[in-house]
Structures are given as structure tokens and as C-alpha cells.
Amino acid sequence: MVEHIKTDLSDGVLTVTLARSDKKNALIDSMYGALADALEAAEINPSIRVVLLQSEGDMFTAGNDVGEFAAALPGASLNEQHVGRFLRALANSSLPLVAAVQGRAVGVGTTLLLHCDFILLADNALLSAPFVNLALVPEAASSLLMPARVGYVRAFEMFALGESVDARTAVEWGLANRVVSLSSLHAEARTVAERIARQPAGALIATKRLMRDPAVLTARIYAENEIFSERLQTTEAREAFNAFAERRAPDFLRSES
């Protein structure tokens, strides 16, 4: 176990748990590194047949740790950081990915779900992608995957306004498979993961390969990350991060793009 990331392997299922609940499971660079390590190692471990992603606490994840992003060095590209490794590992994963989501899934907490193959939402789940609110752009190939999943106008609304989508709406839009009670979320996700693990692994991998093109996804991730990195250095982004820290509404009318 790496700090804030727990892993457990049993019955062919690698369970990866976000464990920074005191900080709303906000993701920092070291956590991205551990997540990337887990997904990359799973690809070469024949005893792993399914990866189950979940989190502790009352929130799936608050997304990127805003404080860490606000301190990003000029010229630093996400493609050269652990977050880039993690996103590429998601796109290139040949194994079935199952996700169990409770509470808020903000930013990358929502966009990573677009790479998962079976998604269970607790009845209190809320998905949001408020990148534009922070003067940034979508990542994780979500600028490609989200419109394909929910349609352009719904995707634009999610990105441009950053409003949350509740669990039942998310299922109706095709963002998840089913809604379950919060109390049974992890148990039901485990049952699904174990059921998938008992299926013929070669057929599952071949099916997923036919359904998704990792080369297309990684190319979009690379392009998004470059623009995301540039946006971090804009006056708009500085205003967004300052407003977040000062607990006030940002004033983008006075900032330059």
C-alpha cells in the first residue's frame, strides 16, 4: 500500500481504493503515481483479471487537489507528470475496469469513469466536470468520450456550467450501469467484479479491444493535457484558484484569457 492508495488482490480482482477521505480523496501527484503503477502492473500480472476502483469516506473524489495545481510550475506539462501516466494507463488498460462511486465524483472523478467498463453508483452519487469553472479544459479524453456517451449538448452543459448530474440521471444518460443503495455499494461492486473475473479472460480482452481504440484515446489525452497545462498559467486560472482559496466567486470579466 502506498499512502492514500490501498490495493488488495483476491479471486482475480485487484481492488484499488482511494484512501484520503480527510481531504475528500482529492488527488495529488503521488496518488496518481500509485494509481498508474497499479494499472500498469495489472497488465502484466496474469492473476489479475479485473480491476475494481473505489474509495473510502463519503465522497468518491473531489478531483485534483486544487492547491497542488495552483502551485504548478510554469511550463510543466501534465504529460510529463504522474497524472499523465495514470490517464494513459486508463486508456490502455486491456482488463475490465469496474467502478463503485459514492457521493461526489468531481472532475477526473467523473472523467475516469468514461474509461471504466461497469459502473455502479450509490443513490447519493453526483457526477460533475467543472473544468471551465476553473478556467481549464476537460481531460482523460473526455472531450471525445463524453459527447460520444451523452451527446454534444449534454456534454457541453456538463463542461461549460460544471453542474452535477445525479445518479439516476447518469444511468439514463449512459454514464453508469446501475444505481444501488449506499450501504450495499461496495458489496455489489465486488459481486459484479468477481462475476466478470469468472468469464473467459481472453474473450473479455478481445471484446474490449474491439470496442475501444487506445491509440485514439491516448492521442486525445496528450492534446488535452498540453492545453490543460497551458491553461494553468493563464490569468483566468489564477483568478479561479485565488477565488477558490478565498471562498469567493471568481470574476472572469476582469481576467484575460
XYZ file of N, CA and C in Angstrom:
771
model
N 0.832 -1.201 0.000
C 0.000 0.000 0.000
C 0.865 1.248 0.000
N 0.583 2.165 -0.917
C 1.198 3.485 -0.919
C 0.269 4.414 -0.160
N 0.810 5.436 0.483
C -0.030 6.348 1.253
C -1.166 6.883 0.396
N -2.371 6.792 0.920
C -3.607 7.276 0.289
C -4.137 6.362 -0.810
N -3.415 5.305 -1.170
C -3.903 4.340 -2.152
C -3.725 2.941 -1.571
N -4.824 2.204 -1.455
C -4.776 0.836 -0.949
C -5.059 -0.130 -2.093
N -4.345 -1.230 -2.106
C -4.595 -2.265 -3.107
C -4.760 -3.616 -2.423
N -5.620 -4.445 -3.006
C -5.845 -5.784 -2.482
C -6.183 -6.693 -3.657
N -5.552 -7.851 -3.708
C -5.799 -8.814 -4.787
C -6.355 -10.097 -4.204
N -7.546 -10.467 -4.659
C -8.131 -11.745 -4.265
C -9.149 -12.181 -5.305
N -9.175 -13.475 -5.571
C -10.122 -14.072 -6.518
C -10.073 -13.396 -7.888
N -8.866 -13.007 -8.302
C -8.695 -12.419 -9.616
C -9.056 -10.956 -9.718
N -9.479 -10.354 -8.618
C -9.901 -8.948 -8.620
C -8.881 -8.108 -7.856
N -8.304 -7.130 -8.540
C -7.440 -6.159 -7.880
C -8.306 -4.971 -7.483
N -8.466 -4.778 -6.187
C -9.244 -3.645 -5.683
C -8.294 -2.498 -5.363
N -8.540 -1.356 -5.960
C -7.721 -0.159 -5.752
C -8.609 0.881 -5.087
N -8.204 1.317 -3.894
C -9.051 2.190 -3.082
C -8.382 3.527 -2.815
N -9.085 4.613 -3.129
C -8.629 5.947 -2.744
C -8.868 6.109 -1.253
N -7.828 6.450 -0.506
C -7.923 6.485 0.955
C -7.355 7.788 1.501
N -7.915 8.883 1.037
C -7.551 10.207 1.556
C -8.835 10.952 1.922
N -9.684 10.247 2.660
C -11.028 10.756 2.917
C -11.037 12.052 3.722
N -9.982 12.278 4.520
C -9.927 13.527 5.289
C -9.755 14.736 4.379
N -9.299 14.501 3.147
C -9.161 15.561 2.146
C -10.110 15.307 0.972
N -11.226 14.628 1.258
C -12.248 14.343 0.249
C -11.688 13.550 -0.929
N -10.650 12.764 -0.646
C -9.990 11.950 -1.674
C -9.496 12.774 -2.856
N -9.157 14.041 -2.588
C -8.565 14.875 -3.642
C -7.239 14.259 -4.054
N -6.997 14.215 -5.352
C -5.847 13.502 -5.894
C -4.619 14.394 -6.006
N -3.514 13.897 -5.486
C -2.229 14.574 -5.590
C -1.296 13.727 -6.449
N -0.145 14.285 -6.793
C 0.754 13.641 -7.746
C 1.158 12.232 -7.313
N 1.467 12.055 -6.038
C 1.895 10.735 -5.573
C 0.775 9.712 -5.700
N -0.468 10.141 -5.515
C -1.600 9.233 -5.672
C -1.755 8.825 -7.134
N -1.600 9.784 -8.037
C -1.645 9.452 -9.461
C -0.557 8.446 -9.805
N 0.616 8.624 -9.211
C 1.705 7.690 -9.457
C 1.367 6.287 -9.007
N 0.772 6.178 -7.817
C 0.394 4.867 -7.292
C -0.710 4.231 -8.128
N -1.654 5.030 -8.586
C -2.724 4.511 -9.437
C -2.164 4.013 -10.766
N -1.258 4.793 -11.345
C -0.625 4.375 -12.600
C 0.158 3.081 -12.402
N 0.912 3.011 -11.303
C 1.682 1.795 -11.011
C 0.766 0.579 -10.932
N -0.390 0.745 -10.247
C -1.307 -0.380 -10.066
C -1.870 -0.858 -11.400
N -2.273 0.085 -12.256
C -2.843 -0.304 -13.550
C -1.792 -0.908 -14.470
N -0.599 -0.346 -14.458
C 0.472 -0.873 -15.307
C 0.884 -2.276 -14.853
N 0.966 -2.482 -13.536
C 1.344 -3.797 -13.012
C 0.267 -4.835 -13.306
N -0.996 -4.406 -13.284
C -2.094 -5.332 -13.546
C -2.019 -5.901 -14.958
N -1.494 -5.103 -15.888
C -1.420 -5.545 -17.282
C -0.474 -6.738 -17.464
N 0.482 -6.889 -16.585
C 1.472 -7.953 -16.749
C 1.366 -9.024 -15.665
N 0.294 -8.966 -14.877
C 0.090 -9.959 -13.824
C -1.063 -10.879 -14.226
N -0.771 -12.111 -14.627
C -1.825 -12.998 -15.116
C -2.858 -13.381 -14.070
N -2.557 -13.150 -12.799
C -3.526 -13.486 -11.755
C -4.595 -12.407 -11.592
N -4.394 -11.250 -12.237
C -5.379 -10.168 -12.167
C -6.248 -10.217 -13.416
N -7.554 -10.357 -13.200
C -8.491 -10.460 -14.318
C -9.430 -9.261 -14.403
N -9.594 -8.556 -13.291
C -10.483 -7.387 -13.223
C -9.875 -6.398 -12.244
N -10.043 -5.104 -12.522
C -9.633 -4.058 -11.588
C -10.888 -3.347 -11.090
N -11.011 -3.241 -9.772
C -12.142 -2.567 -9.135
C -11.643 -1.277 -8.491
N -12.187 -0.150 -8.918
C -11.823 1.156 -8.381
C -12.904 1.630 -7.421
N -12.496 2.031 -6.212
C -13.445 2.506 -5.220
C -12.753 3.511 -4.304
N -13.486 4.015 -3.320
C -12.877 4.982 -2.393
C -13.491 4.856 -1.011
N -12.756 5.330 -0.035
C -13.244 5.378 1.337
C -13.975 6.695 1.580
N -14.725 6.753 2.670
C -15.354 8.010 3.059
C -16.664 8.271 2.340
N -17.148 9.514 2.453
C -18.464 9.844 1.910
C -18.408 10.457 0.518
N -17.210 10.517 -0.077
C -17.057 11.100 -1.406
C -16.107 10.244 -2.230
N -16.461 9.997 -3.495
C -15.578 9.235 -4.365
C -14.259 9.980 -4.534
N -14.310 11.202 -5.032
C -13.141 12.084 -5.049
C -13.562 13.506 -5.391
N -12.882 14.458 -4.769
C -13.094 15.871 -5.083
C -12.333 16.274 -6.331
N -11.666 15.313 -6.983
C -10.906 15.624 -8.190
C -9.479 15.995 -7.856
N -8.878 16.778 -8.708
C -7.498 17.193 -8.480
C -7.390 18.083 -7.250
N -6.309 17.935 -6.506
C -6.035 18.818 -5.381
C -5.736 20.206 -5.934
N -6.650 21.139 -5.729
C -6.543 22.468 -6.346
C -5.289 23.185 -5.871
N -4.933 23.007 -4.604
C -3.735 23.661 -4.087
C -2.486 23.244 -4.819
N -2.361 21.949 -5.101
C -1.200 21.450 -5.829
C -1.194 21.974 -7.259
N -2.363 22.020 -7.887
C -2.430 22.518 -9.251
C -2.123 24.007 -9.309
N -2.574 24.740 -8.304
C -2.318 26.180 -8.284
C -0.833 26.481 -8.190
N -0.072 25.556 -7.608
C 1.369 25.755 -7.448
C 2.169 25.177 -8.606
N 1.484 24.794 -9.693
C 2.167 24.174 -10.833
C 3.238 25.096 -11.393
N 4.388 24.516 -11.709
C 5.494 25.300 -12.255
C 5.212 25.696 -13.693
N 5.563 26.918 -14.086
C 5.385 27.324 -15.483
C 6.099 26.368 -16.427
N 5.400 25.985 -17.479
C 5.993 25.104 -18.478
C 5.893 23.637 -18.153
N 5.415 23.283 -16.951
C 5.288 21.873 -16.581
C 4.090 21.263 -17.289
N 4.311 20.197 -18.038
C 3.237 19.553 -18.789
C 2.666 18.381 -18.015
N 1.351 18.255 -18.041
C 0.713 17.111 -17.408
C 1.173 15.804 -18.044
N 1.559 15.854 -19.304
C 2.003 14.644 -19.983
C 3.283 14.083 -19.383
N 4.042 14.924 -18.680
C 5.299 14.502 -18.079
C 5.157 14.182 -16.598
N 3.942 14.267 -16.078
C 3.697 14.024 -14.661
C 2.944 12.709 -14.477
N 2.786 12.302 -13.200
C 2.118 11.039 -12.919
C 0.668 11.044 -13.395
N 0.013 12.211 -13.370
C -1.365 12.260 -13.839
C -1.449 11.830 -15.296
N -0.467 12.229 -16.102
C -0.424 11.803 -17.491
C -0.251 10.304 -17.619
N 0.623 9.731 -16.779
C 0.815 8.276 -16.764
C -0.484 7.561 -16.415
N -1.170 8.067 -15.413
C -2.414 7.429 -14.979
C -3.467 7.453 -16.080
N -3.634 8.607 -16.712
C -4.647 8.712 -17.761
C -4.319 7.802 -18.934
N -3.045 7.713 -19.286
C -2.653 6.810 -20.372
C -2.862 5.353 -19.969
N -2.599 5.043 -18.693
C -2.814 3.674 -18.211
C -4.288 3.305 -18.275
N -5.158 4.257 -17.957
C -6.600 4.021 -18.088
C -6.962 3.706 -19.531
N -6.483 4.558 -20.436
C -6.824 4.403 -21.851
C -6.300 3.097 -22.417
N -5.161 2.640 -21.921
C -4.514 1.451 -22.466
C -4.845 0.168 -21.711
N -5.637 0.264 -20.662
C -5.959 -0.927 -19.887
C -6.734 -1.929 -20.730
N -6.238 -3.149 -20.796
C -6.938 -4.208 -21.527
C -7.883 -4.980 -20.624
N -7.749 -4.790 -19.311
C -8.570 -5.526 -18.350
C -9.888 -4.806 -18.109
N -10.940 -5.548 -17.784
C -12.194 -4.902 -17.406
C -11.999 -4.038 -16.155
N -12.522 -2.830 -16.192
C -12.445 -1.901 -15.068
C -13.849 -1.694 -14.507
N -14.011 -1.961 -13.231
C -15.281 -1.772 -12.532
C -15.104 -0.612 -11.557
N -16.111 0.254 -11.438
C -16.016 1.389 -10.521
C -17.222 1.414 -9.595
N -16.968 1.770 -8.337
C -18.018 1.939 -7.329
C -17.927 3.368 -6.823
N -18.992 4.146 -7.015
C -18.941 5.587 -6.765
C -20.000 6.006 -5.759
N -19.564 6.671 -4.698
C -20.488 7.244 -3.734
C -20.220 8.747 -3.600
N -21.251 9.490 -3.288
C -21.081 10.924 -3.094
C -20.607 11.613 -4.361
N -19.847 12.675 -4.178
C -19.412 13.474 -5.323
C -18.227 12.836 -6.049
N -18.293 12.896 -7.364
C -17.180 12.500 -8.226
C -16.907 13.710 -9.106
N -15.895 14.480 -8.726
C -15.652 15.780 -9.350
C -14.494 15.677 -10.343
N -14.625 16.340 -11.480
C -13.532 16.420 -12.441
C -13.074 15.058 -12.902
N -11.807 14.743 -12.626
C -11.268 13.444 -13.032
C -12.032 12.291 -12.387
N -12.704 12.559 -11.267
C -13.553 11.534 -10.660
C -14.678 11.105 -11.570
N -15.137 12.019 -12.416
C -16.151 11.691 -13.418
C -15.519 11.224 -14.716
N -14.471 11.913 -15.169
C -13.917 11.565 -16.481
C -13.234 10.201 -16.487
N -12.680 9.769 -15.362
C -12.067 8.430 -15.345
C -13.120 7.348 -15.534
N -14.364 7.649 -15.153
C -15.434 6.662 -15.311
C -15.708 6.355 -16.776
N -15.376 7.291 -17.650
C -15.576 7.071 -19.079
C -14.676 5.963 -19.620
N -13.654 5.589 -18.841
C -12.750 4.508 -19.228
C -13.116 3.193 -18.550
N -14.082 3.239 -17.643
C -14.476 2.036 -16.931
C -15.540 1.287 -17.723
N -15.605 -0.009 -17.487
C -16.477 -0.871 -18.275
C -17.773 -1.227 -17.568
N -17.785 -1.133 -16.265
C -19.002 -1.395 -15.484
C -18.976 -0.448 -14.290
N -20.012 0.376 -14.171
C -20.013 1.436 -13.166
C -21.263 1.343 -12.308
N -21.063 1.239 -11.008
C -22.167 1.265 -10.059
C -22.117 2.573 -9.284
N -23.270 3.224 -9.175
C -23.374 4.473 -8.443
C -24.243 4.271 -7.210
N -23.784 4.774 -6.077
C -24.656 4.830 -4.910
C -25.765 5.838 -5.188
N -26.868 5.698 -4.482
C -28.006 6.577 -4.757
C -27.732 8.036 -4.405
N -26.620 8.310 -3.718
C -26.259 9.697 -3.403
C -25.161 10.241 -4.306
N -24.809 9.503 -5.355
C -23.705 9.920 -6.229
C -24.083 11.161 -7.038
N -23.102 12.027 -7.234
C -23.249 13.231 -8.050
C -22.006 13.362 -8.917
N -22.176 13.374 -10.221
C -21.059 13.470 -11.152
C -20.969 14.887 -11.703
N -19.742 15.426 -11.773
C -19.576 16.768 -12.328
C -18.209 16.904 -12.968
N -18.134 17.795 -13.951
C -16.879 18.033 -14.685
C -16.655 19.535 -14.813
N -16.384 20.216 -13.694
C -16.325 21.685 -13.683
C -14.972 22.268 -14.096
N -14.441 21.795 -15.207
C -13.139 22.273 -15.652
C -13.181 23.737 -16.053
N -14.189 24.126 -16.798
C -14.296 25.520 -17.245
C -14.455 26.449 -16.048
N -15.116 25.998 -14.984
C -15.246 26.813 -13.771
C -13.886 27.225 -13.221
N -12.876 26.382 -13.462
C -11.513 26.668 -13.009
C -10.636 27.196 -14.143
N -11.296 27.622 -15.237
C -10.596 28.180 -16.402
C -9.696 27.153 -17.075
N -10.073 25.878 -16.961
C -9.293 24.798 -17.548
C -10.098 24.125 -18.655
N -9.614 22.987 -19.142
C -10.306 22.234 -20.185
C -10.454 20.787 -19.731
N -11.364 20.049 -20.320
C -11.537 18.640 -19.953
C -10.277 17.823 -20.235
N -10.141 16.698 -19.500
C -9.004 15.806 -19.666
C -9.482 14.371 -19.747
N -8.542 13.430 -19.728
C -8.840 11.993 -19.766
C -9.584 11.592 -21.044
N -9.362 12.330 -22.126
C -10.043 12.096 -23.412
C -11.540 12.335 -23.296
N -11.967 13.037 -22.250
C -13.401 13.260 -22.062
C -13.987 14.210 -23.091
N -13.146 15.058 -23.713
C -13.669 15.922 -24.776
C -14.106 15.089 -25.973
N -13.610 13.872 -26.065
C -14.020 12.922 -27.102
C -15.084 11.964 -26.578
N -14.840 11.389 -25.393
C -15.697 10.335 -24.872
C -17.033 10.842 -24.341
N -17.045 12.016 -23.690
C -18.297 12.498 -23.108
C -19.353 12.803 -24.167
N -19.029 13.546 -25.242
C -20.052 13.758 -26.276
C -20.507 12.450 -26.920
N -19.573 11.507 -27.080
C -19.949 10.219 -27.663
C -20.907 9.461 -26.753
N -20.767 9.650 -25.453
C -21.584 8.921 -24.483
C -22.949 9.574 -24.270
N -22.957 10.881 -24.073
C -24.216 11.542 -23.671
C -24.762 12.503 -24.717
N -24.028 12.719 -25.813
C -24.442 13.695 -26.808
C -23.751 15.028 -26.591
N -23.619 15.786 -27.664
C -22.847 17.034 -27.595
C -23.458 18.037 -26.620
N -24.768 18.264 -26.709
C -25.340 19.352 -25.911
C -25.273 19.049 -24.415
N -25.483 17.792 -24.040
C -25.365 17.442 -22.624
C -23.917 17.549 -22.161
N -22.983 17.087 -23.005
C -21.570 17.171 -22.652
C -21.145 18.624 -22.500
N -21.570 19.479 -23.428
C -21.199 20.893 -23.326
C -21.751 21.504 -22.048
N -22.970 21.166 -21.698
C -23.562 21.695 -20.466
C -22.756 21.258 -19.245
N -22.357 19.982 -19.215
C -21.575 19.494 -18.085
C -20.242 20.220 -17.984
N -19.587 20.431 -19.126
C -18.278 21.093 -19.120
C -18.405 22.602 -18.886
N -19.317 23.248 -19.596
C -19.391 24.714 -19.576
C -19.948 25.251 -18.268
N -20.923 24.558 -17.684
C -21.551 25.048 -16.461
C -21.083 24.309 -15.213
N -20.545 23.115 -15.384
C -19.998 22.385 -14.247
C -21.020 21.879 -13.261
N -22.279 21.791 -13.667
C -23.321 21.361 -12.742
C -23.316 19.839 -12.580
N -23.816 19.384 -11.450
C -23.784 17.961 -11.119
C -24.925 17.199 -11.774
N -24.640 15.959 -12.094
C -25.639 15.028 -12.619
C -25.875 13.966 -11.548
N -27.132 13.792 -11.145
C -27.402 12.821 -10.087
C -27.331 11.393 -10.624
N -27.356 10.447 -9.707
C -27.096 9.050 -10.062
C -28.097 8.514 -11.082
N -29.379 8.742 -10.864
C -30.382 8.170 -11.772
C -30.311 8.810 -13.153
N -30.040 10.111 -13.195
C -29.869 10.767 -14.485
C -28.634 10.225 -15.187
N -27.570 9.996 -14.433
C -26.335 9.463 -15.022
C -26.585 8.111 -15.680
N -27.394 7.270 -15.058
C -27.722 5.972 -15.652
C -28.564 6.170 -16.906
N -29.529 7.086 -16.839
C -30.371 7.361 -18.015
C -29.536 7.862 -19.184
N -28.493 8.637 -18.907
C -27.645 9.196 -19.961
C -26.594 8.205 -20.461
N -26.454 7.073 -19.793
C -25.463 6.094 -20.210
C -24.097 6.281 -19.588
N -24.032 7.011 -18.471
C -22.761 7.221 -17.782
C -22.469 6.129 -16.751
N -23.451 5.306 -16.451
C -23.269 4.239 -15.467
C -24.252 3.118 -15.761
N -23.992 1.959 -15.146
C -24.846 0.790 -15.372
C -26.070 0.762 -14.484
N -25.858 1.047 -13.182
C -26.994 0.937 -12.262
C -26.769 1.767 -11.008
N -27.870 2.040 -10.328
C -27.856 2.726 -9.041
C -28.176 1.714 -7.958
N -27.402 1.738 -6.879
C -27.634 0.838 -5.752
C -27.636 1.655 -4.478
N -28.065 1.052 -3.398
C -28.049 1.770 -2.126
C -26.613 2.005 -1.669
N -26.409 3.084 -0.953
C -25.068 3.394 -0.453
C -24.532 2.266 0.415
N -25.389 1.687 1.225
C -24.944 0.650 2.156
C -24.479 -0.624 1.444
N -24.970 -0.864 0.240
C -24.615 -2.099 -0.473
C -23.639 -1.870 -1.618
N -23.189 -0.616 -1.812
C -22.379 -0.266 -2.985
C -21.155 -1.156 -3.153
N -20.303 -1.206 -2.149
C -19.045 -1.941 -2.303
C -19.273 -3.443 -2.420
N -20.254 -3.960 -1.721
C -20.544 -5.385 -1.805
C -21.051 -5.743 -3.204
N -21.930 -4.912 -3.746
C -22.466 -5.206 -5.078
C -21.392 -5.036 -6.152
N -20.527 -4.037 -5.988
C -19.431 -3.851 -6.944
C -18.498 -5.055 -6.910
N -18.257 -5.556 -5.718
C -17.397 -6.742 -5.574
C -18.037 -7.951 -6.258
N -19.332 -8.116 -6.101
C -20.038 -9.230 -6.735
C -19.931 -9.153 -8.249
N -20.117 -7.950 -8.796
C -20.007 -7.759 -10.243
C -18.591 -8.067 -10.710
N -17.595 -7.534 -9.985
C -16.199 -7.752 -10.370
C -15.848 -9.235 -10.354
N -16.296 -9.959 -9.337
C -15.999 -11.389 -9.252
C -16.713 -12.164 -10.362
N -17.913 -11.733 -10.712
C -18.635 -12.397 -11.801
C -17.898 -12.207 -13.129
N -17.423 -10.970 -13.374
C -16.665 -10.708 -14.597
C -15.362 -11.505 -14.592
N -14.722 -11.619 -13.423
C -13.453 -12.335 -13.314
C -13.598 -13.816 -13.662
N -14.801 -14.348 -13.517
C -15.021 -15.758 -13.839
C -15.274 -15.987 -15.325
N -15.453 -14.911 -16.080
C -15.652 -15.024 -17.519
C -14.318 -15.323 -18.213
N -14.342 -15.859 -19.460
C -13.079 -16.141 -20.167
C -12.301 -14.858 -20.424
N -11.127 -14.759 -19.820
C -10.355 -13.518 -19.859
C -9.977 -13.112 -21.272
N -9.568 -14.081 -22.088
C -9.161 -13.758 -23.443
C -10.289 -13.141 -24.246
N -11.498 -13.674 -24.086
C -12.655 -13.139 -24.807
C -12.997 -11.738 -24.328
N -12.878 -11.496 -23.028
C -13.154 -10.161 -22.495
C -12.163 -9.143 -23.034
N -10.884 -9.497 -23.024
C -9.852 -8.580 -23.512
C -10.052 -8.285 -24.991
N -10.362 -9.327 -25.767
C -10.573 -9.137 -27.203
C -11.797 -8.269 -27.462
N -12.845 -8.472 -26.672
C -14.065 -7.669 -26.833
C -13.798 -6.204 -26.521
N -13.083 -5.954 -25.429
C -12.777 -4.574 -25.068
C -11.900 -3.923 -26.126
N -10.961 -4.671 -26.685
C -10.076 -4.146 -27.721
C -10.890 -3.729 -28.958
N -11.916 -4.488 -29.282
C -12.771 -4.165 -30.421
C -13.622 -2.921 -30.156
N -13.982 -2.709 -28.911
C -14.881 -1.614 -28.560
C -14.171 -0.281 -28.366
N -12.865 -0.318 -28.077
C -12.129 0.903 -27.761
C -10.804 0.930 -28.516
N -10.393 2.117 -28.937
C -9.118 2.267 -29.629
C -8.170 3.071 -28.747
N -7.248 2.404 -28.040
C -6.344 3.121 -27.130
C -5.517 4.198 -27.821
N -5.138 3.970 -29.086
C -4.311 4.958 -29.788
C -5.058 6.275 -29.956
N -6.329 6.199 -30.295
C -7.150 7.410 -30.446
C -7.299 8.117 -29.103
N -7.539 7.338 -28.054
C -7.746 7.930 -26.730
C -6.472 8.576 -26.198
N -5.338 7.903 -26.348
C -4.094 8.478 -25.830
C -3.686 9.723 -26.613
N -3.989 9.745 -27.898
C -3.698 10.957 -28.679
C -4.531 12.132 -28.175
N -5.802 11.882 -27.876
C -6.638 12.965 -27.352
C -6.188 13.375 -25.952
N -5.804 12.413 -25.123
C -5.300 12.738 -23.786
C -4.074 13.636 -23.887
N -3.167 13.296 -24.780
C -1.955 14.108 -24.949
C -2.322 15.535 -25.349
N -3.225 15.679 -26.302
C -3.603 17.017 -26.766
C -4.297 17.810 -25.660
N -5.197 17.160 -24.934
C -5.889 17.833 -23.832
C -4.905 18.284 -22.758
N -3.967 17.403 -22.415
C -3.018 17.720 -21.344
C -2.136 18.917 -21.692
N -1.765 19.032 -22.960
C -0.958 20.178 -23.370
C -1.734 21.481 -23.198
N -2.993 21.487 -23.617
C -3.813 22.692 -23.465
C -4.117 22.943 -21.992
N -4.392 21.868 -21.233
C -4.648 21.978 -19.796
C -3.452 22.635 -19.106
N -2.248 22.188 -19.449
C -1.027 22.735 -18.842
C -0.863 24.208 -19.180
N -1.174 24.576 -20.414
C -1.094 25.985 -20.809
C -2.119 26.813 -20.053
N -3.324 26.270 -19.891
C -4.389 26.998 -19.202
C -4.036 27.254 -17.731
N -3.284 26.360 -17.123
C -2.912 26.543 -15.718
C -2.134 27.837 -15.492
N -1.482 28.345 -16.532
C -0.637 29.527 -16.389
C -1.351 30.819 -16.787
N -2.634 30.748 -17.115
C -3.354 31.942 -17.551
C -3.840 32.768 -16.371
N -4.139 34.026 -16.643
C -4.697 34.886 -15.595
C -6.083 34.402 -15.184
N -6.816 33.807 -16.117
C -8.127 33.252 -15.766
C -7.978 32.160 -14.711
N -7.025 31.268 -14.916
C -6.827 30.182 -13.959
C -6.362 30.725 -12.613
N -5.483 31.701 -12.621
C -5.030 32.281 -11.347
C -6.198 32.898 -10.594
N -7.085 33.576 -11.318
C -8.268 34.151 -10.685
C -9.159 33.045 -10.124
N -9.326 31.957 -10.864
C -10.156 30.856 -10.395
C -9.583 30.234 -9.123
N -8.268 29.990 -9.102
C -7.643 29.372 -7.938
C -7.640 30.321 -6.739
N -7.389 31.609 -6.989
C -7.429 32.585 -5.896
C -8.831 32.672 -5.295
N -9.842 32.673 -6.164
C -11.217 32.743 -5.685
C -11.572 31.504 -4.874
N -11.088 30.346 -5.323
C -11.339 29.106 -4.599
C -10.724 29.184 -3.205
N -9.478 29.636 -3.132
C -8.785 29.729 -1.844
C -9.434 30.754 -0.929
N -9.965 31.828 -1.512
C -10.566 32.913 -0.738
C -12.061 32.726 -0.521
N -12.588 31.608 -1.020
C -14.000 31.264 -0.849
C -14.922 32.380 -1.362
N -14.652 32.816 -2.568
C -15.482 33.838 -3.209
C -15.737 33.442 -4.658
N -16.675 34.137 -5.266
C -16.956 33.870 -6.681
C -15.866 34.511 -7.530
N -15.355 33.822 -8.551
C -14.336 34.423 -9.418
C -14.942 35.496 -10.312
N -14.136 36.440 -10.717
C -14.562 37.493 -11.641
C -13.755 37.357 -12.910
N -14.273 36.591 -13.864
C -13.537 36.354 -15.096
C -13.667 37.504 -16.088
N -14.598 38.397 -15.851
C -14.750 39.528 -16.759
C -13.561 40.468 -16.685
N -12.815 40.407 -15.588
C -11.648 41.266 -15.421
C -10.350 40.551 -15.746
N -10.441 39.243 -16.029
C -9.209 38.486 -16.321
C -9.059 38.290 -17.810
N -7.836 38.062 -18.219
C -7.555 37.833 -19.633
C -7.498 36.342 -19.893
N -7.807 35.943 -21.122
C -7.794 34.518 -21.472
C -6.383 34.073 -21.777
